[in-house]
Amino acid sequence: MESEDFIPPPECPVFEPTWEEFADPLGYIARIRPIAEKSGICKIRPPVDWQPPFAVEVDNFRFTPRIQRLNELEAETRVKLNYLDQIAKFWEIQGSSLKIPNVERRILDLYALNKIVQDEGGYELISRERRWARVAQRMGYPSGKNLGSLLRSHYERIIYPFYMYQSGANMVDYAKKPRFDNEEKDKEYKPHSIPLRQSVQPSKITSYGRRAKRLTQEPEPTEEDIEKNPELKKLQIYGAGPKMMGLGLMAKDKNLRKKESDIPECPPTLVVKEEVGVDIRGEPGEIYTPIKRERPLSPEPCTKMTMRLRRYNSSTQFVESYVCRICSRGDDDDRLLLCDGCDDNYHTFCLLPPLAEPPKGIWHCPKCVMAECKRPPEAFGFEQATREYTLQSFGEMADSFKADYFNMPVHMVPTELVEKEFWRLVNSIEEDVTVQYGADIHSKEFGSGFPMMDGKNELTPEEQAYATSGWNLNVMPVLEQSVLCHINADISGMKVPWLYVGMVFSAFCWHIEDHWSYSINYLHWGEPKTWYGVPSSAAEQLEGVMKRLTPELFESQPDLLHQLVTLMNPNTLMSHGVPVVRTNQCAGEFVITFPRAYHSGFNQGYNFAEAVNFCTADWLMAGRKCIEHYRRLRRYCVFSHEELMCKMAACPERLDLSLAAAVHKEMFLLVQEERRLRKALLERGITEAEREAFELLPDDERQCQICKTTCFLSALACYDCPQGLVCLYHIEDLCQCPPARQFLRYRYTLDELPAMLHRLKGRAESFDSWASKVRKALDVEDGGKIDLKELEVLEAEASEKKFIGNEMLQKLKGVIKEAKLCVEEAQILLSDSKPASGTAVTSLDSLNKLVQRIQALPCPLEQLPRLQDLQEQALSLQEEAQKCLQSLPDSASQLQDMLEQCRAFPVELPETGQLEKQLRQGDWLTSVRAALGAGRSSTLQEMLSLLQEAIDVAESPAVEKARSELQELISIALRWEEKAKMCLEARQKHPPATLEAIIKESENIPVQLPNTLSLKEALCKARAWSADVEEIQSGDHYPCLDDLEGLVAVGRDLPVKMDELHQLEVQVTTAHSWRDKATKTFLKKNSGYSLLEVLCPSADVSSETGKRSQWRKEKTFGLYRSDVEGLGLSAQDLRDPGSIVLAFKEGEHKEKAGILRLRAMNSSLERSCVCVCGEPPGELMLRCELCQDLFHGLCVPVPRLSSHRGAHSSPPLTWWEWESRFLCPLCVRSRRPRLQTILSLLVALQKLPVRLPEGEALQCLTERAMSWQDRARRVLATPEISSAITTLAERRQRMQHCKDPQALRETTRNEQNPVSHENGDSHLENGTCAMPDLDALAALLPRIEKSPVLELSLGSRALLEDLMLEGDLLEVTLEEELSIWRLLQASHMPCVDRLRTLIEIERCERKASRVKGKDPDKRKKRRSERSDGYPTLLPKEELGPKRIRGDIRLPDSSAEKEVVRKGGSEANQNGGEKRL
């Protein structure tokens, strides 16, 4: 059956007990038995809070699982596999391997083909009547494809030869083989016995590999194969001839296809007998010396089977041994074959079909082939895995298997998909899926999943509660109501739970429990377990269906269903009328199976379960029938049923009542049967007897040797055969000794057994007497009632005599509990003291019900008369209150007096609430008239409260009218409130005129509306905002950005549409855009300065509160910390352009003075912590040209001497032009853009209708830079300085034309032999990095002249140094600064040490970048970006846009001054008037 055809059976009953029901496990199971027993199994969901802890020691839990091959579990599939094994064995005996063909893209079912052919009348009949198309149709193949002839061909080639041997159709009547004295008898085949379920190990030589091979596509026979094998030419394929090459069969050894001339002939083994015999053909004097060819050790077969040498031999016995078994003749000895199995002889022409020539290799006769093919299969069982698992390792394996199989996470696989796939795999012949199942693990050895009171571990109070719970599987079998508690032995699996660790597809097969007992299974955790169940009423029907569908299995294993190794598809059983149910057992749920209910199932995934058996009183009859069933099957018993019955009968006082009654009934039948059996012994003549304590004997010493039943009451033994023992049902089969030598072994005499019955009867009769008293006491129809104390005496008697768990006792307890509850309620009601709250104790209806409950009790209560008096008083007061409500007096005082009387009464009357409503009616009407009166405006909340109070007011026309008016007013108010709310919350704002109209109309409603008031307030704020905007716009000055931002923020929050808001937003956005552009122009990436700080002079450069000092003290906060207060300007000063200009001018002087002090201090002091890292001075130190502070060369960006040179260009010889000028990050606060870039920002600033403090500061900075530029140009134009510049230019030209020869040679060699670079790395043989440009620079250092290039006067040098200092303080890049720096460099001694330090720093950086795998070019780019502050290294963004970058020229000095000073003078004169 295909997986898509699988239909899940109906669900089994599911029960969810309450906590009260859950407290009695066996009692609850007994109550649900009438329903659940009809399905065979049921599921119980405990209460939600019942969650026992998992008590297994996970680290010490190790087990070895069983191996399950899924397609061998199903009965019909196993029959098919066994058939394939037999037919494969048939061809293997003849030297060929079975290859199953494919038909219509699926494996051909050989078993089904053979069975259908036999059902249709056999091969000959089907072929004669041409019904092969019908065979193809019955096998499910489509019609119209001529598949019948193909099936016939496969049947003829593969199955029909095997069928001929199985049926013996090709076996002729053999001559009787003479039996000799020295011939050994054939050993009788004995099937394997199965002492324990599932314990059989498969054969060591399994057929799984053979099955896998036979499912592959078989090769077609070649012409060479046909030429070598004459059988293929003649298609004589029905005989036991040589290997059938092709036609579905393939030779096992390709060496057998060699030519005869190439095969070495094996020397025969001679067995020569010298006796003189007579030839059967009548030729005397000839001696036959048969040469028997034994199996060669060589892999190559011999070419000759037999040879005969003639000698005289007179032994007739010898002559008859070497004759054909078919024709009984010995002639044609060259064609006489010798069987390698039985040594019989056959003529090749006597075989059916005859053989054309003697076969090669090993040959078996038809009789041996038939015997081997009819050999019964070995008993099937599960084998143990070779690996031991822990729970963790098994779970990892199980989850990995399931996830890989379904290709999805294990928790996402639907249970329906797993179920269909399981039955598809079970029914599949071609797919061999193997899983492992940790089944029948002894909890006594490995520990139970439930907590146990075994003293090994100390339990918490919660664990102790679960350890003693009746649902604990260690406790349930030994409960007082359970039968198994009377068995002393710990029967593993029945009294002691077994553990089960499952994975996906691991299965438990169809079975019933031992002794047909109950079983209970609890799933501790993991994925669900799928169950299938069949009720006990259909047990024999299930057995019959399985035997009818798979008779081959039951022929070899009659007790197959007792071995738990066989499945059958539930749909197959249901199609034959067997009722089947199913369920999915989830974690924390129980599944119970009932007596003789067949059940099976499989696991959906990795889980852990625990199971045990238990027996109740209703099981006793089933247990007796099970023993009779076992006796017929000759199956071993787990325990003695007779011993259990007698043990319970011996102590009746310990038995539960229902159990005692059931034991008495079964014991009576047992005694009657024992009397009948012993009477049969006397009639046989056996009179000897002796007492035997069977319970002291091991079970194997008291088992009947015939039916294997464990004896207890009696057994028959023999004095002459001491090892023999039978039960009284098999007295004829003990031995052949006379009855006088046989004797009875008994446990009890026939007089002792009735005494046990009498004690059981007394126990039952005492209960009947007690039950009669209780029944009489609870029966109140006769009018006589007994006292409550007498009922309590009957309850105590039941407890004393252990009459527990019966329905009569539960009824008695219920009556006593109800009586005590009524007494308690009556005492509270009749007590003189009233509750402190003044409220009534109970209602009149409750009082009436209490009186009725007391009257219905079977015992009188003394409180009843007083309750009846109170009931009459309440009825009288109720009548007065009803009259008062009907008359409705005009005076409210009368209603108030009546209400006070009702409240003072201890019983609450229904009229009390009506009186209260009537009194509240007048007060409510007064409040409504006041709220609706003219001249008074109430709030909306007050109106809603009045409408809510109307619910508790008595109905009247006035109330209805007032409620209608109030409701109408509230509806109108809510509508206007909704309009106002929409205006306040709407995304699209409304103009002021619309809001004014809404407010004006809402003022006519006499109700205070909160949303309308909020709308009115918002409109007032909008008018004030418009006035502020008009005032700012009508002034003489442009507004400040902060003021505009504040107005925009306020305007956006107003729920009013303001026309001026958009204009203000555009102005603010434009100002922010300009500020962002200026920020990008000046500030470095991740800079700690603000734009205003960068544009203004650093007045606190040498103070203790400056950024430089703060960084020294607070290194944890980073290199830069923003400090606006350090500018010396308050928030109000930033609004005044004049204050900014004055602060800027004053800051210039402070900055210069401060830097001079800082230079002097840094040059004189020696600090232990320097640089941005705060570490002590070390190697490769650089001193800042401006602040004279020390820094580590690898901690800060430094100038690169090779930045403007190619990879292999020659280094410049003008050392004073090398880029060696170093300014620290604390001195270079910005990117220092060019002056042209700043001028473009100023032009954009003049177009803004907004004032920014950064704009004023930028104007000041530009004016300062241009002023410095004018001074620098004048100084550079002096004769001395101008002459020095000309001298340097001439020196540069001479040095370029006359390079150093040695340097030229080195440079040329570097250019001719460039080092190859891959991924930015290049290495020399010694492991150092190749840096030709740095090496060339280092080579020039020793050749630099140790004298100044220029000679400047002290005055000129001082003037240039002062200009250089002021230029370094500017946050602007000017070309004059570079010229001055080169003049100063040339006028000083060459600083070779600094140049060497810069070269070493660059060399270290390159090595570090190559070690990290970074691109040096990218690192150069980053370094250049980080060192934007240097005058000679300018980023692209500072060069301006590409379209104007080539047009950058120094503007005319006068024009620059005009642009800058125009804006600056206007700012100074009128404080920032509007720019045109």
PDB file of N, CA and C in Angstrom, residues 195-197 484 487-496 498 512-517 562 613 615 619 623 626-627 630 635-644 697-700 702-703 707-711:
ATOM      1  N   PRO A 195      13.156 -17.897  23.933  1.00  0.00           N
ATOM      2  CA  PRO A 195      12.822 -17.850  25.357  1.00  0.00           C
ATOM      3  C   PRO A 195      12.321 -16.484  25.806  1.00  0.00           C
ATOM      4  N   LEU A 196      12.841 -15.428  25.203  1.00  0.00           N
ATOM      5  CA  LEU A 196      12.416 -14.091  25.583  1.00  0.00           C
ATOM      6  C   LEU A 196      12.006 -13.338  24.341  1.00  0.00           C
ATOM      7  N   ARG A 197      11.084 -12.392  24.510  1.00  0.00           N
ATOM      8  CA  ARG A 197      10.595 -11.671  23.343  1.00  0.00           C
ATOM      9  C   ARG A 197      11.683 -10.752  22.794  1.00  0.00           C
ATOM     10  N   LEU A 484      -1.145  -7.137  41.532  1.00  0.00           N
ATOM     11  CA  LEU A 484       0.286  -7.432  41.495  1.00  0.00           C
ATOM     12  C   LEU A 484       0.989  -7.126  42.806  1.00  0.00           C
ATOM     13  N   ILE A 487       2.285 -10.157  44.654  1.00  0.00           N
ATOM     14  CA  ILE A 487       3.425 -10.928  44.138  1.00  0.00           C
ATOM     15  C   ILE A 487       4.684 -10.347  44.747  1.00  0.00           C
ATOM     16  N   ASN A 488       5.443 -11.188  45.431  1.00  0.00           N
ATOM     17  CA  ASN A 488       6.638 -10.695  46.131  1.00  0.00           C
ATOM     18  C   ASN A 488       7.775 -10.376  45.180  1.00  0.00           C
ATOM     19  N   ALA A 489       7.918 -11.137  44.130  1.00  0.00           N
ATOM     20  CA  ALA A 489       9.054 -10.960  43.232  1.00  0.00           C
ATOM     21  C   ALA A 489       8.904  -9.677  42.433  1.00  0.00           C
ATOM     22  N   ASP A 490      10.064  -9.024  42.149  1.00  0.00           N
ATOM     23  CA  ASP A 490      10.084  -7.841  41.295  1.00  0.00           C
ATOM     24  C   ASP A 490      10.180  -8.294  39.843  1.00  0.00           C
ATOM     25  N   ILE A 491       9.036  -8.421  39.199  1.00  0.00           N
ATOM     26  CA  ILE A 491       9.003  -8.880  37.817  1.00  0.00           C
ATOM     27  C   ILE A 491       9.312  -7.694  36.915  1.00  0.00           C
ATOM     28  N   SER A 492      10.467  -7.737  36.252  1.00  0.00           N
ATOM     29  CA  SER A 492      10.882  -6.624  35.406  1.00  0.00           C
ATOM     30  C   SER A 492       9.932  -6.489  34.229  1.00  0.00           C
ATOM     31  N   GLY A 493       9.466  -5.284  34.010  1.00  0.00           N
ATOM     32  CA  GLY A 493       8.531  -5.030  32.934  1.00  0.00           C
ATOM     33  C   GLY A 493       7.092  -5.102  33.368  1.00  0.00           C
ATOM     34  N   MET A 494       6.792  -5.852  34.460  1.00  0.00           N
ATOM     35  CA  MET A 494       5.418  -5.926  34.956  1.00  0.00           C
ATOM     36  C   MET A 494       5.276  -5.126  36.249  1.00  0.00           C
ATOM     37  N   LYS A 495       6.038  -5.480  37.270  1.00  0.00           N
ATOM     38  CA  LYS A 495       5.996  -4.701  38.503  1.00  0.00           C
ATOM     39  C   LYS A 495       7.036  -3.587  38.512  1.00  0.00           C
ATOM     40  N   VAL A 496       8.148  -3.797  37.832  1.00  0.00           N
ATOM     41  CA  VAL A 496       9.216  -2.805  37.752  1.00  0.00           C
ATOM     42  C   VAL A 496       9.182  -2.197  36.348  1.00  0.00           C
ATOM     43  N   TRP A 498       9.873  -0.454  32.711  1.00  0.00           N
ATOM     44  CA  TRP A 498      10.904  -0.453  31.671  1.00  0.00           C
ATOM     45  C   TRP A 498      10.962   0.924  31.040  1.00  0.00           C
ATOM     46  N   ILE A 512       0.199  -8.126  22.705  1.00  0.00           N
ATOM     47  CA  ILE A 512      -0.597  -7.938  23.917  1.00  0.00           C
ATOM     48  C   ILE A 512       0.323  -8.172  25.101  1.00  0.00           C
ATOM     49  N   GLU A 513      -0.063  -7.627  26.250  1.00  0.00           N
ATOM     50  CA  GLU A 513       0.804  -7.706  27.421  1.00  0.00           C
ATOM     51  C   GLU A 513       0.820  -9.126  27.987  1.00  0.00           C
ATOM     52  N   ASP A 514       1.897  -9.433  28.707  1.00  0.00           N
ATOM     53  CA  ASP A 514       1.998 -10.727  29.370  1.00  0.00           C
ATOM     54  C   ASP A 514       0.815 -10.923  30.323  1.00  0.00           C
ATOM     55  N   HIS A 515       0.256 -12.120  30.270  1.00  0.00           N
ATOM     56  CA  HIS A 515      -0.902 -12.497  31.103  1.00  0.00           C
ATOM     57  C   HIS A 515      -2.105 -11.593  30.821  1.00  0.00           C
ATOM     58  N   TRP A 516      -2.118 -10.975  29.665  1.00  0.00           N
ATOM     59  CA  TRP A 516      -3.214 -10.107  29.252  1.00  0.00           C
ATOM     60  C   TRP A 516      -3.502  -9.021  30.287  1.00  0.00           C
ATOM     61  N   SER A 517      -2.473  -8.487  30.857  1.00  0.00           N
ATOM     62  CA  SER A 517      -2.637  -7.483  31.904  1.00  0.00           C
ATOM     63  C   SER A 517      -2.810  -6.103  31.298  1.00  0.00           C
ATOM     64  N   HIS A 562       3.649 -13.102  19.906  1.00  0.00           N
ATOM     65  CA  HIS A 562       4.150 -12.930  21.269  1.00  0.00           C
ATOM     66  C   HIS A 562       5.579 -12.415  21.292  1.00  0.00           C
ATOM     67  N   ASN A 613       3.167  -2.707  33.894  1.00  0.00           N
ATOM     68  CA  ASN A 613       1.877  -3.394  33.901  1.00  0.00           C
ATOM     69  C   ASN A 613       1.210  -3.248  35.258  1.00  0.00           C
ATOM     70  N   CYS A 615      -2.671  -4.804  37.352  1.00  0.00           N
ATOM     71  CA  CYS A 615      -3.856  -5.665  37.257  1.00  0.00           C
ATOM     72  C   CYS A 615      -4.855  -5.252  38.327  1.00  0.00           C
ATOM     73  N   TRP A 619      -9.517  -7.857  36.111  1.00  0.00           N
ATOM     74  CA  TRP A 619      -8.582  -8.602  35.266  1.00  0.00           C
ATOM     75  C   TRP A 619      -8.569 -10.098  35.583  1.00  0.00           C
ATOM     76  N   GLY A 623      -7.127 -13.023  33.288  1.00  0.00           N
ATOM     77  CA  GLY A 623      -5.895 -13.735  33.603  1.00  0.00           C
ATOM     78  C   GLY A 623      -6.078 -15.240  33.575  1.00  0.00           C
ATOM     79  N   CYS A 626      -6.200 -16.319  30.032  1.00  0.00           N
ATOM     80  CA  CYS A 626      -4.868 -16.211  29.418  1.00  0.00           C
ATOM     81  C   CYS A 626      -4.041 -17.457  29.725  1.00  0.00           C
ATOM     82  N   ILE A 627      -4.140 -17.988  30.937  1.00  0.00           N
ATOM     83  CA  ILE A 627      -3.394 -19.204  31.279  1.00  0.00           C
ATOM     84  C   ILE A 627      -3.871 -20.366  30.422  1.00  0.00           C
ATOM     85  N   TYR A 630      -2.286 -19.803  27.078  1.00  0.00           N
ATOM     86  CA  TYR A 630      -0.858 -20.165  27.118  1.00  0.00           C
ATOM     87  C   TYR A 630      -0.683 -21.682  27.108  1.00  0.00           C
ATOM     88  N   ARG A 635       3.215 -22.006  26.015  1.00  0.00           N
ATOM     89  CA  ARG A 635       4.049 -20.820  26.236  1.00  0.00           C
ATOM     90  C   ARG A 635       4.348 -20.676  27.719  1.00  0.00           C
ATOM     91  N   TYR A 636       5.521 -20.212  28.027  1.00  0.00           N
ATOM     92  CA  TYR A 636       5.926 -20.043  29.420  1.00  0.00           C
ATOM     93  C   TYR A 636       5.115 -18.937  30.077  1.00  0.00           C
ATOM     94  N   CYS A 637       4.864 -19.086  31.370  1.00  0.00           N
ATOM     95  CA  CYS A 637       4.161 -18.082  32.168  1.00  0.00           C
ATOM     96  C   CYS A 637       5.186 -17.196  32.880  1.00  0.00           C
ATOM     97  N   VAL A 638       4.797 -15.951  33.101  1.00  0.00           N
ATOM     98  CA  VAL A 638       5.666 -15.059  33.863  1.00  0.00           C
ATOM     99  C   VAL A 638       5.545 -15.341  35.358  1.00  0.00           C
ATOM    100  N   PHE A 639       4.346 -15.658  35.815  1.00  0.00           N
ATOM    101  CA  PHE A 639       4.137 -16.041  37.214  1.00  0.00           C
ATOM    102  C   PHE A 639       2.999 -17.049  37.242  1.00  0.00           C
ATOM    103  N   SER A 640       2.815 -17.676  38.384  1.00  0.00           N
ATOM    104  CA  SER A 640       1.769 -18.681  38.538  1.00  0.00           C
ATOM    105  C   SER A 640       0.462 -18.009  38.920  1.00  0.00           C
ATOM    106  N   HIS A 641      -0.539 -18.159  38.077  1.00  0.00           N
ATOM    107  CA  HIS A 641      -1.841 -17.558  38.356  1.00  0.00           C
ATOM    108  C   HIS A 641      -2.498 -18.225  39.564  1.00  0.00           C
ATOM    109  N   GLU A 642      -2.357 -19.528  39.695  1.00  0.00           N
ATOM    110  CA  GLU A 642      -2.929 -20.237  40.837  1.00  0.00           C
ATOM    111  C   GLU A 642      -2.287 -19.768  42.138  1.00  0.00           C
ATOM    112  N   GLU A 643      -0.992 -19.589  42.123  1.00  0.00           N
ATOM    113  CA  GLU A 643      -0.308 -19.126  43.331  1.00  0.00           C
ATOM    114  C   GLU A 643      -0.787 -17.741  43.733  1.00  0.00           C
ATOM    115  N   LEU A 644      -0.985 -16.863  42.772  1.00  0.00           N
ATOM    116  CA  LEU A 644      -1.478 -15.524  43.071  1.00  0.00           C
ATOM    117  C   LEU A 644      -2.876 -15.587  43.682  1.00  0.00           C
ATOM    118  N   LEU A 697      10.004 -23.403  45.170  1.00  0.00           N
ATOM    119  CA  LEU A 697      10.777 -23.968  44.054  1.00  0.00           C
ATOM    120  C   LEU A 697      10.966 -22.919  42.970  1.00  0.00           C
ATOM    121  N   PRO A 698      12.101 -22.969  42.271  1.00  0.00           N
ATOM    122  CA  PRO A 698      12.243 -22.092  41.103  1.00  0.00           C
ATOM    123  C   PRO A 698      11.208 -22.453  40.049  1.00  0.00           C
ATOM    124  N   ASP A 699      10.877 -21.486  39.221  1.00  0.00           N
ATOM    125  CA  ASP A 699       9.840 -21.713  38.217  1.00  0.00           C
ATOM    126  C   ASP A 699      10.214 -22.817  37.236  1.00  0.00           C
ATOM    127  N   ASP A 700      11.497 -22.926  36.871  1.00  0.00           N
ATOM    128  CA  ASP A 700      11.870 -23.952  35.889  1.00  0.00           C
ATOM    129  C   ASP A 700      11.805 -25.349  36.462  1.00  0.00           C
ATOM    130  N   ARG A 702       9.212 -26.359  38.378  1.00  0.00           N
ATOM    131  CA  ARG A 702       7.802 -26.732  38.570  1.00  0.00           C
ATOM    132  C   ARG A 702       6.970 -26.408  37.338  1.00  0.00           C
ATOM    133  N   GLN A 703       7.598 -26.451  36.180  1.00  0.00           N
ATOM    134  CA  GLN A 703       6.884 -26.228  34.929  1.00  0.00           C
ATOM    135  C   GLN A 703       6.474 -27.550  34.314  1.00  0.00           C
ATOM    136  N   CYS A 707       3.048 -28.408  28.541  1.00  0.00           N
ATOM    137  CA  CYS A 707       2.459 -27.106  28.196  1.00  0.00           C
ATOM    138  C   CYS A 707       3.218 -25.928  28.801  1.00  0.00           C
ATOM    139  N   LYS A 708       4.273 -26.168  29.568  1.00  0.00           N
ATOM    140  CA  LYS A 708       5.133 -25.134  30.160  1.00  0.00           C
ATOM    141  C   LYS A 708       4.421 -24.296  31.214  1.00  0.00           C
ATOM    142  N   THR A 709       3.251 -24.725  31.678  1.00  0.00           N
ATOM    143  CA  THR A 709       2.550 -23.979  32.715  1.00  0.00           C
ATOM    144  C   THR A 709       3.264 -24.140  34.049  1.00  0.00           C
ATOM    145  N   THR A 710       3.324 -23.047  34.823  1.00  0.00           N
ATOM    146  CA  THR A 710       3.937 -23.098  36.154  1.00  0.00           C
ATOM    147  C   THR A 710       2.918 -23.678  37.135  1.00  0.00           C
ATOM    148  N   CYS A 711       3.232 -24.814  37.726  1.00  0.00           N
ATOM    149  CA  CYS A 711       2.296 -25.523  38.613  1.00  0.00           C
ATOM    150  C   CYS A 711       2.371 -24.949  40.018  1.00  0.00           C
TER     151      CYS A 711
END
